[in-house]
Amino acid sequence: MTKVLTVDDLEIEFEKQNSEHSCNWCIYIRLRKKDKEQTVLMIRTNNKPYTRFTFNSGNIVNRSNKTLKDILSNTMNNVQELREIKKNINEKK
């Protein structure tokens, strides 16, 4: 069963590991509620993680460039980088 949490802030970190590490990727999920912060999950994998950016309109859930832009605007200041990521996602459709 899925656990549903309500938090103030959420951080997801994708960390590429060096070749000497026991796995290729580590993914961290960190939460903050009021003045408490904690890492609630660390996932190790050899497979490159993938992400999906979607929008729920109430009737249907679709891929969304607007959602992608909203999320990445929190972490990326370079507009050209954002365009490249969107281009790569669109090419994979």
PDB file of N, CA and C in Angstrom:
ATOM      1  N   MET A   1       0.839  -1.179   0.000  1.00  0.00           N
ATOM      2  CA  MET A   1       0.000   0.000   0.000  1.00  0.00           C
ATOM      3  C   MET A   1       0.884   1.242   0.000  1.00  0.00           C
ATOM      4  N   THR A   2       0.475   2.252  -0.717  1.00  0.00           N
ATOM      5  CA  THR A   2       1.224   3.490  -0.828  1.00  0.00           C
ATOM      6  C   THR A   2       0.993   4.351   0.403  1.00  0.00           C
ATOM      7  N   LYS A   3       2.066   4.929   0.902  1.00  0.00           N
ATOM      8  CA  LYS A   3       1.970   5.858   2.026  1.00  0.00           C
ATOM      9  C   LYS A   3       1.866   7.268   1.460  1.00  0.00           C
ATOM     10  N   VAL A   4       0.883   8.036   1.912  1.00  0.00           N
ATOM     11  CA  VAL A   4       0.680   9.402   1.444  1.00  0.00           C
ATOM     12  C   VAL A   4       1.179  10.356   2.515  1.00  0.00           C
ATOM     13  N   LEU A   5       2.095  11.244   2.129  1.00  0.00           N
ATOM     14  CA  LEU A   5       2.660  12.226   3.047  1.00  0.00           C
ATOM     15  C   LEU A   5       2.332  13.624   2.557  1.00  0.00           C
ATOM     16  N   THR A   6       2.075  14.528   3.488  1.00  0.00           N
ATOM     17  CA  THR A   6       1.914  15.938   3.157  1.00  0.00           C
ATOM     18  C   THR A   6       3.095  16.668   3.774  1.00  0.00           C
ATOM     19  N   VAL A   7       3.852  17.379   2.929  1.00  0.00           N
ATOM     20  CA  VAL A   7       5.078  18.033   3.394  1.00  0.00           C
ATOM     21  C   VAL A   7       5.118  19.471   2.905  1.00  0.00           C
ATOM     22  N   ASP A   8       6.025  20.258   3.482  1.00  0.00           N
ATOM     23  CA  ASP A   8       6.214  21.644   3.037  1.00  0.00           C
ATOM     24  C   ASP A   8       7.117  21.713   1.815  1.00  0.00           C
ATOM     25  N   ASP A   9       8.189  20.924   1.805  1.00  0.00           N
ATOM     26  CA  ASP A   9       9.142  20.920   0.694  1.00  0.00           C
ATOM     27  C   ASP A   9       9.606  19.507   0.423  1.00  0.00           C
ATOM     28  N   LEU A  10       9.940  19.262  -0.832  1.00  0.00           N
ATOM     29  CA  LEU A  10      10.430  17.961  -1.283  1.00  0.00           C
ATOM     30  C   LEU A  10      11.644  18.179  -2.158  1.00  0.00           C
ATOM     31  N   GLU A  11      12.678  17.402  -1.938  1.00  0.00           N
ATOM     32  CA  GLU A  11      13.871  17.445  -2.794  1.00  0.00           C
ATOM     33  C   GLU A  11      14.159  16.033  -3.288  1.00  0.00           C
ATOM     34  N   ILE A  12      14.391  15.928  -4.589  1.00  0.00           N
ATOM     35  CA  ILE A  12      14.788  14.653  -5.190  1.00  0.00           C
ATOM     36  C   ILE A  12      16.145  14.883  -5.842  1.00  0.00           C
ATOM     37  N   GLU A  13      17.117  14.096  -5.455  1.00  0.00           N
ATOM     38  CA  GLU A  13      18.481  14.253  -5.975  1.00  0.00           C
ATOM     39  C   GLU A  13      18.884  12.998  -6.728  1.00  0.00           C
ATOM     40  N   PHE A  14      19.361  13.183  -7.956  1.00  0.00           N
ATOM     41  CA  PHE A  14      19.908  12.090  -8.761  1.00  0.00           C
ATOM     42  C   PHE A  14      21.421  12.249  -8.746  1.00  0.00           C
ATOM     43  N   GLU A  15      22.109  11.260  -8.229  1.00  0.00           N
ATOM     44  CA  GLU A  15      23.560  11.359  -8.065  1.00  0.00           C
ATOM     45  C   GLU A  15      24.252  10.252  -8.856  1.00  0.00           C
ATOM     46  N   LYS A  16      25.009  10.642  -9.864  1.00  0.00           N
ATOM     47  CA  LYS A  16      25.802   9.697 -10.653  1.00  0.00           C
ATOM     48  C   LYS A  16      27.034   9.329  -9.833  1.00  0.00           C
ATOM     49  N   GLN A  17      27.328   8.030  -9.744  1.00  0.00           N
ATOM     50  CA  GLN A  17      28.441   7.546  -8.936  1.00  0.00           C
ATOM     51  C   GLN A  17      29.681   7.331  -9.804  1.00  0.00           C
ATOM     52  N   ASN A  18      30.829   7.423  -9.174  1.00  0.00           N
ATOM     53  CA  ASN A  18      32.051   7.142  -9.924  1.00  0.00           C
ATOM     54  C   ASN A  18      32.168   5.640 -10.168  1.00  0.00           C
ATOM     55  N   SER A  19      33.054   5.254 -11.031  1.00  0.00           N
ATOM     56  CA  SER A  19      33.159   3.850 -11.462  1.00  0.00           C
ATOM     57  C   SER A  19      33.596   2.898 -10.349  1.00  0.00           C
ATOM     58  N   GLU A  20      34.153   3.410  -9.275  1.00  0.00           N
ATOM     59  CA  GLU A  20      34.593   2.554  -8.166  1.00  0.00           C
ATOM     60  C   GLU A  20      33.474   2.254  -7.173  1.00  0.00           C
ATOM     61  N   HIS A  21      32.356   2.913  -7.320  1.00  0.00           N
ATOM     62  CA  HIS A  21      31.235   2.726  -6.405  1.00  0.00           C
ATOM     63  C   HIS A  21      30.504   1.426  -6.728  1.00  0.00           C
ATOM     64  N   SER A  22      29.764   0.888  -5.778  1.00  0.00           N
ATOM     65  CA  SER A  22      29.076  -0.397  -5.973  1.00  0.00           C
ATOM     66  C   SER A  22      27.845  -0.305  -6.866  1.00  0.00           C
ATOM     67  N   CYS A  23      27.396   0.914  -7.185  1.00  0.00           N
ATOM     68  CA  CYS A  23      26.266   1.091  -8.094  1.00  0.00           C
ATOM     69  C   CYS A  23      26.537   2.319  -8.961  1.00  0.00           C
ATOM     70  N   ASN A  24      25.748   2.478 -10.010  1.00  0.00           N
ATOM     71  CA  ASN A  24      25.952   3.607 -10.924  1.00  0.00           C
ATOM     72  C   ASN A  24      25.225   4.874 -10.488  1.00  0.00           C
ATOM     73  N   TRP A  25      24.078   4.711  -9.801  1.00  0.00           N
ATOM     74  CA  TRP A  25      23.240   5.851  -9.437  1.00  0.00           C
ATOM     75  C   TRP A  25      22.739   5.721  -8.009  1.00  0.00           C
ATOM     76  N   CYS A  26      22.620   6.873  -7.334  1.00  0.00           N
ATOM     77  CA  CYS A  26      21.917   6.961  -6.058  1.00  0.00           C
ATOM     78  C   CYS A  26      20.859   8.051  -6.200  1.00  0.00           C
ATOM     79  N   ILE A  27      19.678   7.751  -5.722  1.00  0.00           N
ATOM     80  CA  ILE A  27      18.579   8.718  -5.756  1.00  0.00           C
ATOM     81  C   ILE A  27      18.144   8.933  -4.312  1.00  0.00           C
ATOM     82  N   TYR A  28      18.098  10.204  -3.915  1.00  0.00           N
ATOM     83  CA  TYR A  28      17.728  10.568  -2.548  1.00  0.00           C
ATOM     84  C   TYR A  28      16.400  11.310  -2.561  1.00  0.00           C
ATOM     85  N   ILE A  29      15.539  10.980  -1.611  1.00  0.00           N
ATOM     86  CA  ILE A  29      14.280  11.695  -1.410  1.00  0.00           C
ATOM     87  C   ILE A  29      14.367  12.350  -0.035  1.00  0.00           C
ATOM     88  N   ARG A  30      14.293  13.681  -0.022  1.00  0.00           N
ATOM     89  CA  ARG A  30      14.364  14.435   1.228  1.00  0.00           C
ATOM     90  C   ARG A  30      13.078  15.241   1.409  1.00  0.00           C
ATOM     91  N   LEU A  31      12.593  15.283   2.648  1.00  0.00           N
ATOM     92  CA  LEU A  31      11.359  15.990   2.967  1.00  0.00           C
ATOM     93  C   LEU A  31      11.614  17.027   4.048  1.00  0.00           C
ATOM     94  N   ARG A  32      10.807  18.101   4.011  1.00  0.00           N
ATOM     95  CA  ARG A  32      10.836  19.085   5.084  1.00  0.00           C
ATOM     96  C   ARG A  32       9.404  19.410   5.465  1.00  0.00           C
ATOM     97  N   LYS A  33       9.142  19.371   6.751  1.00  0.00           N
ATOM     98  CA  LYS A  33       7.849  19.776   7.290  1.00  0.00           C
ATOM     99  C   LYS A  33       8.144  20.640   8.502  1.00  0.00           C
ATOM    100  N   LYS A  34       7.658  21.877   8.449  1.00  0.00           N
ATOM    101  CA  LYS A  34       7.935  22.887   9.475  1.00  0.00           C
ATOM    102  C   LYS A  34       9.438  23.027   9.609  1.00  0.00           C
ATOM    103  N   ASP A  35      10.009  22.745  10.776  1.00  0.00           N
ATOM    104  CA  ASP A  35      11.456  22.924  10.963  1.00  0.00           C
ATOM    105  C   ASP A  35      12.216  21.599  10.959  1.00  0.00           C
ATOM    106  N   LYS A  36      11.570  20.509  10.548  1.00  0.00           N
ATOM    107  CA  LYS A  36      12.224  19.198  10.522  1.00  0.00           C
ATOM    108  C   LYS A  36      12.487  18.771   9.089  1.00  0.00           C
ATOM    109  N   GLU A  37      13.703  18.297   8.863  1.00  0.00           N
ATOM    110  CA  GLU A  37      14.100  17.828   7.538  1.00  0.00           C
ATOM    111  C   GLU A  37      14.719  16.450   7.676  1.00  0.00           C
ATOM    112  N   GLN A  38      14.409  15.561   6.742  1.00  0.00           N
ATOM    113  CA  GLN A  38      15.034  14.244   6.788  1.00  0.00           C
ATOM    114  C   GLN A  38      15.067  13.601   5.412  1.00  0.00           C
ATOM    115  N   THR A  39      16.070  12.747   5.222  1.00  0.00           N
ATOM    116  CA  THR A  39      16.144  11.904   4.039  1.00  0.00           C
ATOM    117  C   THR A  39      15.313  10.670   4.354  1.00  0.00           C
ATOM    118  N   VAL A  40      14.231  10.473   3.601  1.00  0.00           N
ATOM    119  CA  VAL A  40      13.333   9.358   3.896  1.00  0.00           C
ATOM    120  C   VAL A  40      13.622   8.123   3.058  1.00  0.00           C
ATOM    121  N   LEU A  41      14.359   8.316   1.949  1.00  0.00           N
ATOM    122  CA  LEU A  41      14.605   7.177   1.079  1.00  0.00           C
ATOM    123  C   LEU A  41      15.873   7.399   0.272  1.00  0.00           C
ATOM    124  N   MET A  42      16.677   6.364   0.194  1.00  0.00           N
ATOM    125  CA  MET A  42      17.842   6.359  -0.696  1.00  0.00           C
ATOM    126  C   MET A  42      17.710   5.103  -1.554  1.00  0.00           C
ATOM    127  N   ILE A  43      17.806   5.284  -2.856  1.00  0.00           N
ATOM    128  CA  ILE A  43      17.675   4.163  -3.787  1.00  0.00           C
ATOM    129  C   ILE A  43      18.985   4.037  -4.550  1.00  0.00           C
ATOM    130  N   ARG A  44      19.514   2.821  -4.604  1.00  0.00           N
ATOM    131  CA  ARG A  44      20.724   2.561  -5.379  1.00  0.00           C
ATOM    132  C   ARG A  44      20.339   1.685  -6.561  1.00  0.00           C
ATOM    133  N   THR A  45      20.888   2.022  -7.741  1.00  0.00           N
ATOM    134  CA  THR A  45      20.580   1.238  -8.939  1.00  0.00           C
ATOM    135  C   THR A  45      21.729   1.348  -9.940  1.00  0.00           C
ATOM    136  N   ASN A  46      21.857   0.352 -10.761  1.00  0.00           N
ATOM    137  CA  ASN A  46      22.820   0.415 -11.855  1.00  0.00           C
ATOM    138  C   ASN A  46      22.180   0.963 -13.127  1.00  0.00           C
ATOM    139  N   ASN A  47      20.858   1.012 -13.158  1.00  0.00           N
ATOM    140  CA  ASN A  47      20.138   1.527 -14.316  1.00  0.00           C
ATOM    141  C   ASN A  47      19.888   3.019 -14.162  1.00  0.00           C
ATOM    142  N   LYS A  48      20.073   3.744 -15.246  1.00  0.00           N
ATOM    143  CA  LYS A  48      19.844   5.182 -15.226  1.00  0.00           C
ATOM    144  C   LYS A  48      18.379   5.459 -14.905  1.00  0.00           C
ATOM    145  N   PRO A  49      18.111   6.307 -13.908  1.00  0.00           N
ATOM    146  CA  PRO A  49      16.719   6.607 -13.583  1.00  0.00           C
ATOM    147  C   PRO A  49      16.072   7.453 -14.673  1.00  0.00           C
ATOM    148  N   TYR A  50      14.772   7.386 -14.772  1.00  0.00           N
ATOM    149  CA  TYR A  50      14.053   8.239 -15.704  1.00  0.00           C
ATOM    150  C   TYR A  50      12.972   8.983 -14.939  1.00  0.00           C
ATOM    151  N   THR A  51      12.533  10.082 -15.486  1.00  0.00           N
ATOM    152  CA  THR A  51      11.512  10.890 -14.844  1.00  0.00           C
ATOM    153  C   THR A  51      10.370  11.141 -15.814  1.00  0.00           C
ATOM    154  N   ARG A  52       9.231  11.461 -15.274  1.00  0.00           N
ATOM    155  CA  ARG A  52       8.056  11.775 -16.056  1.00  0.00           C
ATOM    156  C   ARG A  52       7.462  13.063 -15.491  1.00  0.00           C
ATOM    157  N   PHE A  53       7.154  14.009 -16.350  1.00  0.00           N
ATOM    158  CA  PHE A  53       6.532  15.261 -15.936  1.00  0.00           C
ATOM    159  C   PHE A  53       5.142  15.298 -16.560  1.00  0.00           C
ATOM    160  N   THR A  54       4.113  15.236 -15.716  1.00  0.00           N
ATOM    161  CA  THR A  54       2.748  15.133 -16.205  1.00  0.00           C
ATOM    162  C   THR A  54       1.864  16.209 -15.570  1.00  0.00           C
ATOM    163  N   PHE A  55       0.682  16.374 -16.152  1.00  0.00           N
ATOM    164  CA  PHE A  55      -0.325  17.289 -15.621  1.00  0.00           C
ATOM    165  C   PHE A  55      -1.656  16.561 -15.573  1.00  0.00           C
ATOM    166  N   ASN A  56      -2.335  16.621 -14.419  1.00  0.00           N
ATOM    167  CA  ASN A  56      -3.638  16.000 -14.250  1.00  0.00           C
ATOM    168  C   ASN A  56      -4.702  17.082 -14.433  1.00  0.00           C
ATOM    169  N   SER A  57      -5.436  17.023 -15.548  1.00  0.00           N
ATOM    170  CA  SER A  57      -6.445  18.035 -15.855  1.00  0.00           C
ATOM    171  C   SER A  57      -7.786  17.736 -15.199  1.00  0.00           C
ATOM    172  N   GLY A  58      -7.888  16.640 -14.481  1.00  0.00           N
ATOM    173  CA  GLY A  58      -9.150  16.239 -13.875  1.00  0.00           C
ATOM    174  C   GLY A  58      -9.794  15.091 -14.618  1.00  0.00           C
ATOM    175  N   ASN A  59      -9.572  15.046 -15.928  1.00  0.00           N
ATOM    176  CA  ASN A  59     -10.139  13.975 -16.756  1.00  0.00           C
ATOM    177  C   ASN A  59      -9.078  13.022 -17.270  1.00  0.00           C
ATOM    178  N   ILE A  60      -7.879  13.548 -17.472  1.00  0.00           N
ATOM    179  CA  ILE A  60      -6.812  12.754 -18.079  1.00  0.00           C
ATOM    180  C   ILE A  60      -5.464  13.284 -17.593  1.00  0.00           C
ATOM    181  N   VAL A  61      -4.487  12.402 -17.552  1.00  0.00           N
ATOM    182  CA  VAL A  61      -3.121  12.792 -17.190  1.00  0.00           C
ATOM    183  C   VAL A  61      -2.259  12.691 -18.450  1.00  0.00           C
ATOM    184  N   ASN A  62      -1.609  13.800 -18.805  1.00  0.00           N
ATOM    185  CA  ASN A  62      -0.767  13.857 -20.001  1.00  0.00           C
ATOM    186  C   ASN A  62       0.630  14.331 -19.652  1.00  0.00           C
ATOM    187  N   ARG A  63       1.594  14.000 -20.514  1.00  0.00           N
ATOM    188  CA  ARG A  63       2.926  14.599 -20.392  1.00  0.00           C
ATOM    189  C   ARG A  63       2.794  16.101 -20.520  1.00  0.00           C
ATOM    190  N   SER A  64       3.660  16.835 -19.805  1.00  0.00           N
ATOM    191  CA  SER A  64       3.492  18.278 -19.790  1.00  0.00           C
ATOM    192  C   SER A  64       4.831  18.997 -19.778  1.00  0.00           C
ATOM    193  N   ASN A  65       5.073  19.775 -20.824  1.00  0.00           N
ATOM    194  CA  ASN A  65       6.267  20.627 -20.843  1.00  0.00           C
ATOM    195  C   ASN A  65       6.161  21.742 -19.813  1.00  0.00           C
ATOM    196  N   LYS A  66       4.946  22.186 -19.515  1.00  0.00           N
ATOM    197  CA  LYS A  66       4.763  23.225 -18.498  1.00  0.00           C
ATOM    198  C   LYS A  66       5.179  22.702 -17.118  1.00  0.00           C
ATOM    199  N   THR A  67       4.795  21.469 -16.800  1.00  0.00           N
ATOM    200  CA  THR A  67       5.199  20.865 -15.528  1.00  0.00           C
ATOM    201  C   THR A  67       6.715  20.731 -15.479  1.00  0.00           C
ATOM    202  N   LEU A  68       7.314  20.285 -16.570  1.00  0.00           N
ATOM    203  CA  LEU A  68       8.771  20.186 -16.659  1.00  0.00           C
ATOM    204  C   LEU A  68       9.411  21.541 -16.375  1.00  0.00           C
ATOM    205  N   LYS A  69       8.911  22.563 -17.032  1.00  0.00           N
ATOM    206  CA  LYS A  69       9.467  23.905 -16.856  1.00  0.00           C
ATOM    207  C   LYS A  69       9.286  24.393 -15.419  1.00  0.00           C
ATOM    208  N   ASP A  70       8.112  24.150 -14.836  1.00  0.00           N
ATOM    209  CA  ASP A  70       7.858  24.565 -13.456  1.00  0.00           C
ATOM    210  C   ASP A  70       8.836  23.906 -12.487  1.00  0.00           C
ATOM    211  N   ILE A  71       9.053  22.616 -12.647  1.00  0.00           N
ATOM    212  CA  ILE A  71       9.957  21.891 -11.743  1.00  0.00           C
ATOM    213  C   ILE A  71      11.399  22.333 -11.949  1.00  0.00           C
ATOM    214  N   LEU A  72      11.852  22.388 -13.198  1.00  0.00           N
ATOM    215  CA  LEU A  72      13.249  22.709 -13.461  1.00  0.00           C
ATOM    216  C   LEU A  72      13.579  24.172 -13.201  1.00  0.00           C
ATOM    217  N   SER A  73      12.585  25.030 -13.205  1.00  0.00           N
ATOM    218  CA  SER A  73      12.869  26.437 -12.906  1.00  0.00           C
ATOM    219  C   SER A  73      13.333  26.610 -11.469  1.00  0.00           C
ATOM    220  N   ASN A  74      13.048  25.641 -10.618  1.00  0.00           N
ATOM    221  CA  ASN A  74      13.526  25.662  -9.238  1.00  0.00           C
ATOM    222  C   ASN A  74      15.015  25.359  -9.140  1.00  0.00           C
ATOM    223  N   THR A  75      15.559  24.678 -10.139  1.00  0.00           N
ATOM    224  CA  THR A  75      16.927  24.199 -10.027  1.00  0.00           C
ATOM    225  C   THR A  75      17.862  24.694 -11.120  1.00  0.00           C
ATOM    226  N   MET A  76      17.311  25.177 -12.215  1.00  0.00           N
ATOM    227  CA  MET A  76      18.153  25.528 -13.345  1.00  0.00           C
ATOM    228  C   MET A  76      17.949  26.982 -13.721  1.00  0.00           C
ATOM    229  N   ASN A  77      19.020  27.697 -13.866  1.00  0.00           N
ATOM    230  CA  ASN A  77      18.933  29.094 -14.253  1.00  0.00           C
ATOM    231  C   ASN A  77      19.232  29.304 -15.730  1.00  0.00           C
ATOM    232  N   ASN A  78      19.818  28.330 -16.360  1.00  0.00           N
ATOM    233  CA  ASN A  78      20.239  28.458 -17.744  1.00  0.00           C
ATOM    234  C   ASN A  78      19.104  28.055 -18.688  1.00  0.00           C
ATOM    235  N   VAL A  79      18.534  29.002 -19.395  1.00  0.00           N
ATOM    236  CA  VAL A  79      17.411  28.758 -20.305  1.00  0.00           C
ATOM    237  C   VAL A  79      17.810  27.793 -21.417  1.00  0.00           C
ATOM    238  N   GLN A  80      19.026  27.893 -21.899  1.00  0.00           N
ATOM    239  CA  GLN A  80      19.485  26.998 -22.969  1.00  0.00           C
ATOM    240  C   GLN A  80      19.502  25.544 -22.488  1.00  0.00           C
ATOM    241  N   GLU A  81      19.928  25.306 -21.255  1.00  0.00           N
ATOM    242  CA  GLU A  81      19.910  23.951 -20.703  1.00  0.00           C
ATOM    243  C   GLU A  81      18.489  23.404 -20.674  1.00  0.00           C
ATOM    244  N   LEU A  82      17.554  24.220 -20.259  1.00  0.00           N
ATOM    245  CA  LEU A  82      16.156  23.816 -20.199  1.00  0.00           C
ATOM    246  C   LEU A  82      15.632  23.455 -21.587  1.00  0.00           C
ATOM    247  N   ARG A  83      15.979  24.258 -22.591  1.00  0.00           N
ATOM    248  CA  ARG A  83      15.558  23.965 -23.969  1.00  0.00           C
ATOM    249  C   ARG A  83      16.123  22.635 -24.453  1.00  0.00           C
ATOM    250  N   GLU A  84      17.386  22.356 -24.127  1.00  0.00           N
ATOM    251  CA  GLU A  84      18.013  21.098 -24.538  1.00  0.00           C
ATOM    252  C   GLU A  84      17.319  19.899 -23.897  1.00  0.00           C
ATOM    253  N   ILE A  85      16.985  20.010 -22.630  1.00  0.00           N
ATOM    254  CA  ILE A  85      16.300  18.919 -21.936  1.00  0.00           C
ATOM    255  C   ILE A  85      14.933  18.682 -22.566  1.00  0.00           C
ATOM    256  N   LYS A  86      14.188  19.761 -22.814  1.00  0.00           N
ATOM    257  CA  LYS A  86      12.871  19.621 -23.437  1.00  0.00           C
ATOM    258  C   LYS A  86      12.985  19.004 -24.822  1.00  0.00           C
ATOM    259  N   LYS A  87      14.004  19.401 -25.595  1.00  0.00           N
ATOM    260  CA  LYS A  87      14.215  18.852 -26.934  1.00  0.00           C
ATOM    261  C   LYS A  87      14.472  17.362 -26.857  1.00  0.00           C
ATOM    262  N   ASN A  88      15.315  16.946 -25.907  1.00  0.00           N
ATOM    263  CA  ASN A  88      15.630  15.527 -25.740  1.00  0.00           C
ATOM    264  C   ASN A  88      14.395  14.727 -25.355  1.00  0.00           C
ATOM    265  N   ILE A  89      13.565  15.268 -24.481  1.00  0.00           N
ATOM    266  CA  ILE A  89      12.334  14.582 -24.076  1.00  0.00           C
ATOM    267  C   ILE A  89      11.393  14.450 -25.273  1.00  0.00           C
ATOM    268  N   ASN A  90      11.243  15.514 -26.046  1.00  0.00           N
ATOM    269  CA  ASN A  90      10.353  15.477 -27.208  1.00  0.00           C
ATOM    270  C   ASN A  90      10.835  14.493 -28.263  1.00  0.00           C
ATOM    271  N   GLU A  91      12.145  14.348 -28.420  1.00  0.00           N
ATOM    272  CA  GLU A  91      12.693  13.408 -29.403  1.00  0.00           C
ATOM    273  C   GLU A  91      12.425  11.958 -29.010  1.00  0.00           C
ATOM    274  N   LYS A  92      12.295  11.685 -27.699  1.00  0.00           N
ATOM    275  CA  LYS A  92      12.070  10.319 -27.221  1.00  0.00           C
ATOM    276  C   LYS A  92      10.611   9.896 -27.283  1.00  0.00           C
ATOM    277  N   LYS A  93       9.694  10.842 -27.555  1.00  0.00           N
ATOM    278  CA  LYS A  93       8.257  10.511 -27.589  1.00  0.00           C
ATOM    279  C   LYS A  93       7.920   9.588 -28.702  1.00  0.00           C
TER     280      LYS A  93
END
